[in-house]
Coordinates of C-alpha atoms in Angstrom, one line a residue:
Chain A
M1396 CA 39.4 33.8 12.0
S1397 CA 36.5 35.2 13.8
T1398 CA 35.4 34.0 16.8
Q1399 CA 33.1 31.9 15.4
D1400 CA 34.8 29.6 14.0
I1401 CA 36.8 28.9 16.9
E1402 CA 34.0 28.6 18.8
Q1403 CA 33.2 25.7 16.5
K1404 CA 36.7 24.1 16.5
K1405 CA 36.0 24.0 20.2
P1406 CA 34.6 20.2 21.2
G1407 CA 31.9 22.0 23.0
G1408 CA 31.0 24.2 20.4
N1409 CA 31.0 21.1 18.0
F1410 CA 28.4 19.6 20.1
R1411 CA 25.6 21.7 19.3
W1412 CA 27.2 22.3 15.7
E1413 CA 25.9 18.6 15.2
F1414 CA 22.7 19.4 16.0
V1415 CA 21.7 23.5 15.3
P1416 CA 23.3 24.6 12.5
G1417 CA 24.4 27.9 13.8
N1418 CA 25.6 29.5 10.8
L1419 CA 23.4 29.3 7.4
S1420 CA 26.2 28.9 5.3
V1421 CA 25.7 28.3 1.3
S1422 CA 27.0 25.0 1.5
T1423 CA 24.8 24.0 4.7
I1424 CA 21.9 25.2 2.7
V1425 CA 23.4 23.5 -0.6
R1426 CA 23.7 20.7 1.8
A1427 CA 19.7 20.8 3.2
V1428 CA 18.3 20.9 -0.7
I1429 CA 20.4 17.9 -1.4
V1430 CA 19.3 15.9 1.3
V1431 CA 15.4 17.0 0.9
A1432 CA 16.0 16.4 -3.0
L1433 CA 17.1 12.8 -1.9
V1434 CA 14.8 11.8 0.9
M1435 CA 12.2 13.1 -2.3
F1436 CA 13.3 10.9 -4.4
A1437 CA 13.9 8.0 -2.5
V1438 CA 10.4 8.1 -0.8
T1439 CA 9.2 8.2 -4.5
T1440 CA 11.1 5.3 -5.6
P1441 CA 9.0 2.2 -5.9
G1442 CA 10.2 -0.6 -3.9
F1443 CA 12.7 1.5 -1.7
L1444 CA 10.4 1.6 2.0
T1445 CA 10.4 -1.9 1.7
M1446 CA 12.2 -4.4 4.7
P1447 CA 14.2 -6.3 2.1
S1448 CA 15.6 -3.2 0.2
I1449 CA 16.5 -1.5 3.9
R1450 CA 17.8 -4.3 5.3
S1451 CA 20.6 -5.0 2.2
L1452 CA 21.0 -1.3 2.1
L1453 CA 22.0 -1.2 6.0
S1454 CA 24.4 -3.9 5.7
T1455 CA 26.1 -2.9 2.3
M1456 CA 26.8 -0.1 3.9
S1457 CA 28.5 -0.8 6.8
F1458 CA 31.5 -2.7 5.6
M1459 CA 32.3 0.4 3.9
G1460 CA 30.8 2.7 7.0
C1461 CA 33.7 1.6 9.6
V1462 CA 36.7 2.1 7.2
A1463 CA 35.0 5.9 7.0
V1464 CA 34.9 6.5 10.7
G1465 CA 38.7 5.7 10.7
M1466 CA 39.1 7.4 8.0
T1467 CA 37.5 10.5 9.6
F1468 CA 39.9 10.0 12.2
I1469 CA 42.8 11.2 9.6
T1470 CA 41.2 13.5 7.5
L1471 CA 40.3 15.7 11.0
S1472 CA 43.7 15.4 12.8
G1473 CA 44.9 17.4 8.7
N1474 CA 46.7 14.3 7.3
I1475 CA 44.0 13.9 3.8
M1476 CA 43.8 10.4 3.7
S1477 CA 45.2 7.5 3.8
F1478 CA 45.8 5.3 0.5
S1479 CA 46.5 2.2 2.4
L1480 CA 43.5 1.4 4.7
G1481 CA 41.7 -0.8 1.8
A1482 CA 45.0 -2.6 1.6
S1483 CA 45.4 -2.7 5.7
L1484 CA 41.7 -4.3 5.6
S1485 CA 42.6 -7.0 3.1
A1486 CA 45.7 -7.8 5.2
T1487 CA 44.0 -7.7 8.8
S1488 CA 41.4 -10.1 7.1
I1489 CA 43.8 -12.7 6.1
V1490 CA 45.1 -11.9 9.7
F1491 CA 42.0 -13.1 11.5
V1492 CA 41.3 -15.7 8.9
V1493 CA 44.7 -17.4 9.8
L1494 CA 44.8 -17.2 13.5
L1495 CA 41.0 -18.4 13.8
P1496 CA 42.1 -21.9 14.6
Q1497 CA 44.1 -20.8 17.9
G1498 CA 40.5 -19.9 19.1
V1499 CA 38.4 -16.8 18.0
V1500 CA 39.1 -14.5 20.7
V1501 CA 42.9 -14.7 19.8
A1502 CA 41.7 -13.8 16.1
L1503 CA 39.8 -11.3 17.4
A1504 CA 42.3 -9.2 19.2
A1505 CA 45.4 -10.0 17.0
A1506 CA 43.3 -8.5 14.0
V1507 CA 42.5 -5.3 15.7
V1508 CA 45.9 -5.3 16.9
F1509 CA 48.0 -6.0 14.1
N1510 CA 45.8 -3.0 12.3
A1511 CA 46.2 -0.6 15.5
V1512 CA 50.0 -1.1 14.8
L1513 CA 50.0 -1.2 11.5
N1514 CA 48.5 1.9 10.8
G1515 CA 49.9 3.6 14.0
A1516 CA 53.0 2.7 12.4
Q1517 CA 52.7 5.3 9.5
G1518 CA 51.3 7.6 11.8
L1519 CA 54.5 7.5 13.2
L1520 CA 56.6 8.3 10.6
I1521 CA 53.8 11.0 9.7
G1522 CA 53.7 12.6 12.6
Y1523 CA 57.6 12.4 14.5
F1524 CA 59.2 12.8 10.8
R1525 CA 56.8 14.9 9.4
A1526 CA 57.2 12.8 6.7
N1527 CA 54.5 13.4 3.7
P1528 CA 51.3 11.4 4.4
I1529 CA 50.4 10.6 0.7
I1530 CA 53.8 9.2 0.4
V1531 CA 54.1 7.2 3.1
T1532 CA 50.0 5.8 3.0
M1533 CA 51.0 5.0 -0.6
A1534 CA 54.3 3.4 0.1
A1535 CA 52.5 1.5 3.1
F1536 CA 50.0 0.4 -0.1
A1537 CA 52.6 -1.0 -2.0
L1538 CA 53.9 -2.6 0.9
I1539 CA 51.6 -4.4 2.2
T1540 CA 49.8 -5.7 -0.9
G1541 CA 53.5 -7.5 -1.9
T1542 CA 54.2 -8.2 1.3
F1543 CA 50.8 -10.3 1.7
T1544 CA 51.2 -11.2 -2.0
Y1545 CA 54.3 -12.9 -1.1
L1546 CA 52.6 -14.8 2.2
T1547 CA 49.6 -16.1 0.5
G1548 CA 50.6 -16.8 -2.9
G1549 CA 47.8 -13.6 -4.3
R1550 CA 45.1 -16.7 -3.2
G1551 CA 41.7 -15.9 -0.6
I1552 CA 42.2 -17.8 2.6
Y1553 CA 39.5 -19.7 3.5
V1554 CA 37.7 -20.7 7.0
L1555 CA 37.9 -24.1 7.7
T1556 CA 35.9 -24.2 10.9
N1557 CA 32.4 -22.5 11.9
D1558 CA 33.9 -20.6 15.2
A1559 CA 33.2 -17.0 13.6
D1560 CA 29.8 -17.7 12.2
F1561 CA 28.2 -15.6 15.6
L1562 CA 29.8 -13.0 13.5
K1563 CA 27.0 -13.4 10.9
A1564 CA 24.6 -13.3 13.3
N1565 CA 21.7 -10.6 13.5
L1566 CA 20.3 -8.5 16.0
G1567 CA 16.4 -9.6 15.4
P1568 CA 15.4 -6.9 12.9
V1569 CA 18.9 -5.2 12.6
P1570 CA 21.8 -7.0 10.2
G1571 CA 24.6 -7.2 12.5
P1572 CA 27.0 -5.5 10.2
F1573 CA 25.0 -2.7 10.5
A1574 CA 25.1 -2.5 14.9
A1575 CA 28.5 -3.0 14.6
L1576 CA 29.0 0.3 12.2
L1577 CA 26.3 2.1 14.9
V1578 CA 29.2 0.6 17.8
C1579 CA 31.7 1.9 15.9
V1580 CA 30.4 5.7 15.4
I1581 CA 29.2 6.0 19.0
V1582 CA 32.6 5.3 20.3
G1583 CA 34.7 7.2 17.4
Q1584 CA 31.9 10.2 18.2
A1585 CA 32.8 9.5 22.1
I1586 CA 36.3 9.6 21.2
L1587 CA 36.3 12.8 19.8
W1588 CA 34.1 14.6 22.5
F1589 CA 35.1 13.2 25.8
T1590 CA 38.6 12.4 25.5
R1591 CA 42.1 14.5 25.5
T1592 CA 43.0 13.0 22.5
G1593 CA 39.9 13.6 20.5
R1594 CA 40.1 17.0 21.8
N1595 CA 43.7 17.1 20.1
V1596 CA 43.2 15.9 16.9
Y1597 CA 40.6 19.2 16.4
L1598 CA 43.9 21.3 17.4
V1599 CA 46.4 19.2 16.1
G1600 CA 43.9 19.1 12.5
S1601 CA 43.5 22.9 12.5
N1602 CA 46.9 24.2 13.6
P1603 CA 49.7 21.8 14.5
R1604 CA 52.1 25.2 14.9
A1605 CA 49.6 26.6 17.4
A1606 CA 49.3 23.5 19.0
L1607 CA 53.0 23.0 19.4
A1608 CA 53.0 26.8 20.7
A1609 CA 50.6 25.5 23.4
G1610 CA 53.2 22.6 24.9
I1611 CA 51.4 20.2 23.1
E1612 CA 53.7 18.1 20.9
P1613 CA 51.8 16.8 17.8
W1614 CA 52.8 13.9 16.9
P1615 CA 51.1 11.5 19.4
T1616 CA 48.3 12.3 18.0
V1617 CA 48.8 11.8 14.8
V1618 CA 50.1 8.6 15.8
W1619 CA 46.4 7.7 17.8
S1620 CA 44.3 9.0 15.2
F1621 CA 46.1 6.4 12.3
A1622 CA 46.2 4.0 15.2
L1623 CA 42.4 4.3 15.8
A1624 CA 41.7 4.6 12.1
G1625 CA 43.5 1.4 12.2
V1626 CA 41.4 -0.1 14.9
F1627 CA 38.0 1.1 13.0
T1628 CA 39.1 -0.6 9.8
S1629 CA 40.0 -4.4 11.7
V1630 CA 35.9 -3.8 12.9
S1631 CA 35.0 -3.9 8.8
A1632 CA 38.1 -6.4 8.2
I1633 CA 36.7 -9.2 10.6
M1634 CA 33.3 -8.7 9.4
M1635 CA 34.0 -9.0 5.7
A1636 CA 36.0 -12.6 6.9
A1637 CA 33.3 -13.6 8.5
R1638 CA 30.4 -12.9 6.1
Y1639 CA 32.8 -14.3 2.8
G1640 CA 33.9 -16.5 4.8
S1641 CA 37.7 -16.0 3.6
G1642 CA 40.4 -13.2 4.3
D1643 CA 41.3 -12.0 0.8
L1644 CA 43.5 -8.9 -0.5
Q1645 CA 40.3 -8.6 -2.8
H1646 CA 38.1 -7.6 0.1
G1647 CA 40.0 -3.8 0.7
I1648 CA 40.2 -3.4 -3.6
G1649 CA 38.8 0.7 -3.6
M1650 CA 37.6 0.7 0.0
E1651 CA 39.8 4.6 0.9
Y1652 CA 38.3 6.2 -1.8
Q1653 CA 34.7 5.1 -1.4
A1654 CA 35.4 5.8 2.4
I1655 CA 37.0 9.3 1.7
S1656 CA 34.1 9.8 -0.2
A1657 CA 31.9 9.7 2.3
V1658 CA 34.0 11.5 5.0
L1659 CA 33.8 14.5 2.4
I1660 CA 30.0 14.3 1.5
G1661 CA 29.6 14.3 5.2
G1662 CA 30.9 17.7 5.0
N1663 CA 34.2 17.0 6.8
F1664 CA 37.2 19.8 6.1
I1665 CA 39.8 18.1 3.6
G1666 CA 41.8 20.3 5.7
G1667 CA 41.4 18.8 9.1
G1668 CA 40.4 20.8 12.3
Q1669 CA 36.8 20.5 11.3
G1670 CA 34.4 17.7 11.2
S1671 CA 33.1 14.8 13.6
V1672 CA 32.1 11.4 13.1
L1673 CA 28.6 12.0 12.8
R1674 CA 28.8 14.2 9.8
T1675 CA 31.3 10.9 8.4
L1676 CA 27.9 8.8 9.3
S1677 CA 25.4 11.1 7.3
G1678 CA 27.9 11.0 4.4
I1679 CA 27.6 7.2 4.8
V1680 CA 24.1 7.1 4.8
L1681 CA 23.8 9.6 2.1
I1682 CA 25.8 7.5 -0.4
S1683 CA 24.0 4.1 0.3
V1684 CA 20.2 6.1 -0.1
F1685 CA 21.7 7.4 -2.9
Q1686 CA 22.6 4.3 -4.2
G1687 CA 20.3 2.4 -3.4
V1688 CA 17.7 4.2 -4.8
L1689 CA 20.1 4.4 -8.6
V1690 CA 19.6 0.9 -8.1
L1691 CA 15.8 0.6 -8.0
R1692 CA 15.5 3.0 -10.3
G1693 CA 17.6 0.8 -12.9
F1694 CA 20.8 2.9 -12.8
S1695 CA 24.0 1.1 -13.9
T1696 CA 26.6 0.5 -11.3
E1697 CA 28.6 2.5 -13.7
M1698 CA 26.4 5.4 -13.4
Q1699 CA 26.2 5.2 -9.8
Q1700 CA 30.2 5.7 -9.7
L1701 CA 30.0 8.3 -12.0
L1702 CA 27.6 10.2 -10.1
I1703 CA 28.9 9.7 -6.8
G1704 CA 32.0 11.0 -8.2
V1705 CA 30.6 14.1 -9.1
V1706 CA 28.6 14.4 -5.9
V1707 CA 32.1 14.6 -4.0
F1708 CA 33.4 17.0 -6.3
L1709 CA 30.6 19.5 -5.9
V1710 CA 31.1 19.0 -1.9
I1711 CA 34.8 19.9 -2.3
A1712 CA 34.1 22.6 -4.6
L1713 CA 31.4 24.0 -1.9
Q1714 CA 34.3 24.2 0.8
W1715 CA 36.5 26.9 -0.8
R1716 CA 34.1 29.5 1.9
K1717 CA 36.3 28.2 4.7
E1718 CA 40.0 27.9 3.0
S1719 CA 40.4 31.5 2.0
Chain B
M1066 CA 81.2 11.2 -6.7
R1067 CA 80.7 13.9 -3.8
P1068 CA 79.0 16.2 -6.0
L1069 CA 77.3 14.1 -8.5
L1070 CA 75.5 12.8 -5.8
Q1071 CA 74.7 16.0 -4.1
N1072 CA 73.0 17.2 -7.8
P1073 CA 69.2 15.9 -7.1
V1074 CA 69.3 15.4 -11.3
A1075 CA 72.5 13.1 -11.3
R1076 CA 71.0 10.9 -8.2
P1077 CA 68.8 8.8 -9.8
Y1078 CA 71.0 8.1 -12.8
V1079 CA 73.4 7.0 -10.3
L1080 CA 71.3 5.1 -8.6
L1081 CA 69.8 3.8 -12.0
V1082 CA 73.4 2.7 -13.0
V1083 CA 74.3 1.1 -9.2
I1084 CA 71.0 -0.9 -9.9
L1085 CA 72.3 -2.2 -13.4
L1086 CA 75.8 -2.9 -12.2
I1087 CA 74.3 -5.5 -9.8
L1088 CA 71.1 -7.0 -12.0
V1089 CA 74.0 -7.7 -14.4
A1090 CA 75.9 -9.0 -11.8
F1091 CA 73.4 -11.5 -10.4
G1092 CA 72.3 -12.0 -14.6
G1093 CA 74.8 -11.2 -16.7
N1094 CA 74.0 -11.2 -20.4
R1095 CA 70.9 -12.1 -19.6
V1096 CA 69.9 -8.6 -18.6
L1097 CA 72.1 -6.5 -21.5
A1098 CA 69.8 -8.1 -23.9
P1099 CA 68.1 -5.8 -26.5
A1100 CA 64.7 -6.9 -25.6
I1101 CA 65.3 -5.8 -22.0
A1102 CA 65.9 -2.4 -23.2
Y1103 CA 62.9 -2.6 -25.3
S1104 CA 60.6 -3.4 -22.4
V1105 CA 62.6 -0.5 -20.1
L1106 CA 61.7 1.6 -22.2
Q1107 CA 57.9 0.8 -23.0
Q1108 CA 57.1 0.8 -19.4
F1109 CA 58.9 4.3 -19.8
S1110 CA 56.5 5.2 -22.4
V1111 CA 53.4 4.6 -20.1
L1112 CA 55.2 5.9 -16.5
G1113 CA 57.0 8.6 -18.0
P1114 CA 54.5 10.8 -19.0
V1115 CA 52.1 10.4 -16.0
A1116 CA 55.8 10.6 -14.0
L1117 CA 56.0 13.8 -15.5
A1118 CA 52.9 15.3 -15.3
L1119 CA 52.2 14.5 -11.6
G1120 CA 55.8 16.4 -11.3
I1121 CA 55.1 19.4 -12.8
T1122 CA 52.0 20.1 -10.3
M1123 CA 54.1 18.9 -7.5
M1124 CA 57.0 21.5 -8.2
L1125 CA 54.2 24.1 -7.8
R1126 CA 53.4 22.5 -4.1
H1127 CA 50.5 20.6 -5.7
F1128 CA 49.2 17.2 -6.5
D1129 CA 47.5 15.9 -9.4
L1130 CA 46.1 12.7 -8.2
S1131 CA 43.4 12.7 -11.1
V1132 CA 46.4 10.7 -13.3
A1133 CA 45.3 7.7 -12.3
G1134 CA 41.9 7.9 -13.6
M1135 CA 43.3 10.6 -16.7
L1136 CA 45.1 7.5 -18.1
G1137 CA 42.2 4.8 -18.3
A1138 CA 39.4 7.6 -19.3
A1139 CA 41.5 8.9 -22.1
G1140 CA 43.0 5.1 -23.0
C1141 CA 38.7 4.2 -23.2
L1142 CA 38.2 7.7 -25.5
A1143 CA 41.0 7.0 -27.3
V1144 CA 40.0 3.4 -28.6
I1145 CA 36.3 4.5 -28.9
F1146 CA 37.3 7.0 -30.9
G1147 CA 39.9 5.9 -32.7
G1148 CA 38.6 2.6 -34.3
D1149 CA 38.2 4.2 -37.9
A1150 CA 40.9 7.0 -37.4
P1151 CA 43.5 6.4 -34.9
L1152 CA 45.2 10.1 -34.6
P1153 CA 42.1 11.9 -34.4
G1154 CA 40.6 10.0 -31.7
L1155 CA 44.2 10.1 -29.5
L1156 CA 43.7 14.0 -30.1
V1157 CA 40.4 13.7 -28.8
A1158 CA 41.3 12.1 -26.1
I1159 CA 44.2 14.3 -25.3
A1160 CA 41.5 17.5 -26.0
F1161 CA 39.8 15.5 -22.9
G1162 CA 43.1 15.9 -20.8
M1163 CA 43.5 19.3 -21.5
A1164 CA 40.0 19.9 -20.9
S1165 CA 39.6 18.2 -17.8
G1166 CA 43.3 19.7 -16.3
A1167 CA 42.4 23.2 -17.0
F1168 CA 39.1 22.6 -15.2
L1169 CA 40.6 21.1 -12.4
G1170 CA 43.5 24.1 -12.3
A1171 CA 40.7 26.7 -12.6
V1172 CA 38.6 25.3 -9.9
I1173 CA 41.8 25.0 -6.9
V1174 CA 43.4 29.0 -8.1
R1175 CA 39.8 30.4 -8.4
L1176 CA 38.1 29.2 -5.6
R1177 CA 41.4 28.9 -3.6
L1178 CA 41.1 24.4 -2.6
S1179 CA 43.6 22.4 -1.8
S1180 CA 44.7 20.5 -5.0
I1181 CA 44.3 17.0 -2.7
G1182 CA 40.6 17.6 -2.4
V1183 CA 39.6 18.6 -6.4
T1184 CA 42.2 16.5 -7.8
L1185 CA 40.5 13.8 -5.7
G1186 CA 36.7 14.7 -6.9
G1187 CA 38.3 14.5 -10.7
L1188 CA 40.0 11.0 -10.0
L1189 CA 36.7 10.0 -8.7
V1190 CA 34.8 11.3 -11.8
L1191 CA 37.3 10.5 -14.1
N1192 CA 36.9 7.2 -13.2
G1193 CA 33.4 6.4 -13.2
F1194 CA 33.5 7.7 -16.5
A1195 CA 35.7 5.4 -17.7
Y1196 CA 33.1 3.0 -16.7
V1197 CA 30.0 4.6 -18.1
V1198 CA 31.6 5.2 -21.8
T1199 CA 33.0 1.2 -21.5
G1200 CA 29.8 0.0 -19.9
N1201 CA 32.1 -2.0 -17.2
R1202 CA 33.6 -3.6 -20.2
E1203 CA 36.9 -4.2 -22.3
I1204 CA 36.6 -2.3 -25.3
G1205 CA 38.5 -3.9 -28.1
F1206 CA 40.6 -2.3 -30.5
P1207 CA 40.5 -3.4 -33.9
R1208 CA 43.7 -1.3 -35.8
L1209 CA 46.4 -4.3 -35.3
D1210 CA 48.3 -2.1 -37.9
V1211 CA 48.2 0.6 -35.5
T1212 CA 48.9 -1.9 -32.7
R1213 CA 52.3 -2.8 -34.6
F1214 CA 53.0 0.7 -35.5
V1215 CA 53.0 2.2 -31.9
D1216 CA 55.2 -1.0 -30.6
F1217 CA 57.6 -1.2 -33.5
A1218 CA 61.1 -1.2 -32.4
Y1219 CA 63.0 0.7 -34.5
L1220 CA 66.8 -0.3 -33.9
N1221 CA 65.4 -2.4 -31.9
A1222 CA 64.7 -1.1 -29.2
F1223 CA 63.3 2.7 -29.7
S1224 CA 59.3 2.4 -30.5
P1225 CA 57.1 5.7 -31.4
R1226 CA 55.3 5.6 -28.4
F1227 CA 58.6 5.9 -26.5
L1228 CA 60.1 8.5 -29.0
A1229 CA 56.5 10.8 -28.3
A1230 CA 57.4 10.0 -24.2
L1231 CA 60.7 11.4 -24.9
V1232 CA 60.0 14.0 -27.1
L1233 CA 57.6 15.0 -23.9
F1234 CA 60.4 15.4 -21.6
A1235 CA 62.8 17.2 -23.8
I1236 CA 59.8 20.0 -24.3
A1237 CA 60.0 19.9 -20.4
G1238 CA 63.2 19.8 -20.1
A1239 CA 64.3 22.8 -22.6
I1240 CA 61.3 24.8 -21.1
M1241 CA 62.7 24.4 -17.2
S1242 CA 66.0 25.2 -18.1
W1243 CA 66.5 27.7 -20.9
T1244 CA 62.9 29.9 -20.7
R1245 CA 61.7 32.3 -18.1
L1246 CA 58.7 29.9 -18.0
G1247 CA 60.9 27.5 -16.6
R1248 CA 62.2 30.0 -13.7
D1249 CA 58.5 31.4 -13.1
V1250 CA 57.4 27.8 -12.7
L1251 CA 60.1 27.1 -10.0
A1252 CA 59.4 30.4 -8.3
C1253 CA 56.2 29.7 -7.9
G1254 CA 56.7 26.9 -6.3
S1255 CA 59.1 27.9 -3.3
D1256 CA 57.3 30.7 -2.7
P1257 CA 53.9 31.8 -4.5
R1258 CA 53.3 35.0 -2.8
A1259 CA 56.8 36.1 -2.9
A1260 CA 56.2 35.2 -6.8
K1261 CA 53.5 37.0 -7.6
T1262 CA 54.7 39.8 -5.8
A1263 CA 57.8 39.4 -8.3
G1264 CA 55.2 39.8 -10.9
V1265 CA 54.7 36.1 -11.8
S1266 CA 51.3 35.0 -12.7
V1267 CA 50.7 32.2 -10.2
E1268 CA 47.2 31.6 -11.3
W1269 CA 47.8 31.0 -15.0
I1270 CA 51.2 29.0 -14.1
V1271 CA 48.9 26.6 -12.1
V1272 CA 46.3 26.6 -14.5
G1273 CA 48.5 25.9 -17.1
A1274 CA 50.9 22.9 -15.3
F1275 CA 47.1 21.0 -14.7
T1276 CA 46.2 21.1 -18.1
V1277 CA 49.4 20.1 -19.1
S1278 CA 49.5 17.3 -17.1
G1279 CA 45.8 16.6 -18.0
A1280 CA 47.1 16.6 -21.7
M1281 CA 50.3 14.4 -21.3
T1282 CA 48.7 12.0 -19.2
A1283 CA 46.3 11.5 -21.6
M1284 CA 48.6 10.7 -24.4
A1285 CA 50.3 7.9 -22.6
G1286 CA 47.0 6.2 -21.8
G1287 CA 45.7 7.0 -25.6
L1288 CA 48.4 5.0 -26.4
L1289 CA 48.5 2.5 -24.4
S1290 CA 45.1 1.4 -25.2
Y1291 CA 46.3 1.3 -28.7
S1292 CA 49.5 -0.7 -27.7
L1293 CA 47.4 -3.0 -25.7
A1294 CA 45.0 -3.1 -28.7
A1295 CA 41.9 -2.6 -25.7
A1296 CA 40.5 -0.3 -23.2
S1297 CA 39.4 -1.7 -19.9
P1298 CA 38.4 0.9 -16.8
S1299 CA 41.1 0.1 -14.5
G1300 CA 42.0 -0.1 -11.5
L1301 CA 42.9 3.0 -9.1
A1302 CA 46.3 3.6 -7.6
D1303 CA 48.0 1.0 -10.0
V1304 CA 49.7 3.9 -11.7
L1305 CA 49.9 6.5 -8.7
V1306 CA 52.3 4.9 -6.6
P1307 CA 55.3 4.2 -8.9
A1308 CA 54.4 7.9 -10.7
A1309 CA 55.1 9.6 -7.1
A1310 CA 57.8 7.7 -6.4
A1311 CA 59.8 8.4 -10.2
A1312 CA 59.6 11.8 -9.3
I1313 CA 60.8 11.9 -6.0
I1314 CA 63.2 9.8 -6.8
G1315 CA 64.1 11.9 -9.8
G1316 CA 64.8 15.1 -7.0
V1317 CA 61.2 16.4 -7.3
S1318 CA 60.5 17.8 -3.4
L1319 CA 57.1 17.7 -2.0
G1320 CA 57.8 21.0 -0.9
G1321 CA 57.4 22.5 -4.1
G1322 CA 60.0 24.8 -5.9
R1323 CA 62.3 21.9 -6.8
G1324 CA 62.8 18.9 -9.9
H1325 CA 63.7 19.2 -13.2
P1326 CA 62.3 16.6 -16.1
V1327 CA 65.8 14.9 -16.7
G1328 CA 65.9 13.9 -12.8
I1329 CA 62.1 12.5 -13.1
A1330 CA 63.4 10.9 -16.3
G1331 CA 65.8 9.0 -14.3
G1332 CA 63.5 8.2 -11.6
V1333 CA 61.1 6.5 -14.1
L1334 CA 64.4 4.7 -15.8
V1335 CA 65.1 3.5 -12.2
L1336 CA 62.0 1.9 -11.4
C1337 CA 61.6 0.5 -14.7
L1338 CA 64.7 -1.2 -15.0
L1339 CA 64.2 -2.7 -11.6
R1340 CA 60.5 -3.9 -12.9
T1341 CA 62.1 -5.5 -16.1
G1342 CA 65.3 -6.8 -14.5
L1343 CA 63.6 -8.4 -11.5
T1344 CA 61.5 -9.7 -13.8
A1345 CA 64.1 -11.1 -16.4
L1346 CA 65.8 -12.6 -13.5
G1347 CA 62.6 -14.8 -12.6
V1348 CA 61.8 -12.8 -9.5
P1349 CA 58.2 -12.6 -8.4
P1350 CA 56.1 -9.6 -9.5
F1351 CA 55.8 -9.0 -5.9
I1352 CA 59.3 -8.1 -4.8
H1353 CA 59.2 -5.2 -7.1
D1354 CA 56.1 -3.7 -4.9
I1355 CA 58.0 -4.4 -2.1
A1356 CA 60.8 -2.8 -3.3
T1357 CA 59.1 0.3 -5.0
G1358 CA 57.3 0.8 -1.5
G1359 CA 60.5 0.3 0.5
V1360 CA 62.0 3.5 -1.8
L1361 CA 59.3 5.4 -1.7
L1362 CA 59.5 5.3 2.2
V1363 CA 62.6 6.1 2.5
V1364 CA 62.6 9.4 -0.2
G1365 CA 59.4 10.0 1.8
L1366 CA 61.1 10.3 5.0
L1367 CA 64.2 11.7 3.6
D1368 CA 62.1 14.4 2.7
G1369 CA 60.2 14.6 5.7
G1370 CA 60.3 18.0 7.5
D1371 CA 61.5 17.0 11.4
L1372 CA 64.3 13.9 10.1
S1373 CA 67.1 15.9 11.4
R1374 CA 65.8 17.5 14.0
R1375 CA 64.9 13.7 15.6
I1376 CA 68.1 12.2 14.9
A1377 CA 69.7 15.8 16.4
E1378 CA 67.4 15.0 19.4
A1379 CA 67.9 11.4 20.1
A1380 CA 71.8 12.5 19.3
R1381 CA 71.6 14.8 22.4
L1382 CA 69.9 12.3 24.2
F1383 CA 72.4 9.6 23.3
A1384 CA 75.3 11.9 24.4
K1385 CA 73.4 12.9 27.9
R1386 CA 73.3 9.1 28.9
E1387 CA 76.9 8.7 28.0
V1388 CA 78.3 11.4 30.6

């Protein structure tokens, strides 16, 4: 490992790295070319730079975006991805809607705590017992889906009061969900930059043995990563419950795959230890702009899925330099 | 009993007998009907090849997530190409699976990337591909004669679809037990560097494993679509969880280097019997989700690197307090 690599992994080093691309690797150049091409493509698309288009873009990207911010912590901590974030989003939306009659504050707090504990428990099994993250999160997916199908009978639960309507409000021209996404990004990045847990996420993600040798037990960091993923995902769950007026097992289907796509397209290293929430934000924006442009140019939803899959694949293939 | 339980190939079969006894205790003759056996084996014919595909890559310390996308994509291809000629249609699907698997394997080996990342990309591409070729609609398969043939129950239980899956397991089992290739696969899985030093061409084995994985999954997907007389771009994770669970119950270690197709077959049978048996007893399907998840969680935990260490720690702490 060269000194430059170590430099990048220090939180301070990261701070610079985000804004000044210090080393011009192939992947950095390719990424810049992709961004420029996409911007040209977007600007020349008729109807893209209009207020309704941009507003709908900002709203739709926010639900997936908060999950992606959460997923960033799991990826950075060296645990690749969680297969249960989508299911836990659905479960949290149901918890929120069910508790809404007890008061909005109670419902909000319960939803956040519920999802933090739900994912933190998976983090505990993965961190403390070093169980495989793929297996544990897949098992959690099946358990959460099964349990909540039992509890709800497989039907959506609808909001009967208008207590949660304030969550649908917009801040002037800014759509409410997008404001929530920005808050998530700022909080998430602040955790990575300014807290000890944030620094440990990088350390444990890049080399858990080195962390242990340095006297830092890796498992609390893994638990924190999963719990934070749960907290950010619960923001998405609450917003979706408010927007659609229901808690439903359908809300989160496939969300984990969209989220990991954004994390990887943003340039976070799939092996952990390198990346940031800001990179994830760029991934979220890239995917959403790409999708928006494809829609306006008349591509079908199916074609969008294929093209985004291809882009994710290419981005992963571009990471080869770092791992060898 | 003890050596039987310690043998990872025999363990799933012991579990199978236990589950069967429990089901019979609750349901009696309802569980022992030929229709139940047929239903178990029909599920085996889909889940079996996929679990075997995933299991072979797991033996090599890799993980082929793309099987979930391949199952749907191959089914769509088989239906599209197989309307006039079912067998060539199936062969097109299998060839597609081989090409896709070989490509993913080559990318993993040549670029030295983690298989999870690459196959995750492959999963998303294959899923998008299935949506594009079907136009996000369900495509009907008009050949009812073919549908009837692949599901025809010889001796009341064995369909051609199941026999095809059984042949795959027999070939894979024979290779793993009696050939040098089988021993090389386990060597590559337990220590790739040492295997390479000993003269095993690790790269080719990995590429080969992903090629075989793609082909087997494609076969299962194609035959499934023929059986359903339709193909649609399906949900992503539907098959991934049971396939991973079956492979792990069947004695495949996530750390690589351990596992046998006969064990995987046992793991698949356990899950299929559980699902069919619970349905026959009138238990709602979500119980099966919970049971699969629970089993996967427990086995994943037992497979975890630090379980024994943590238990020893807890025991020490407890002992200290006693003093």
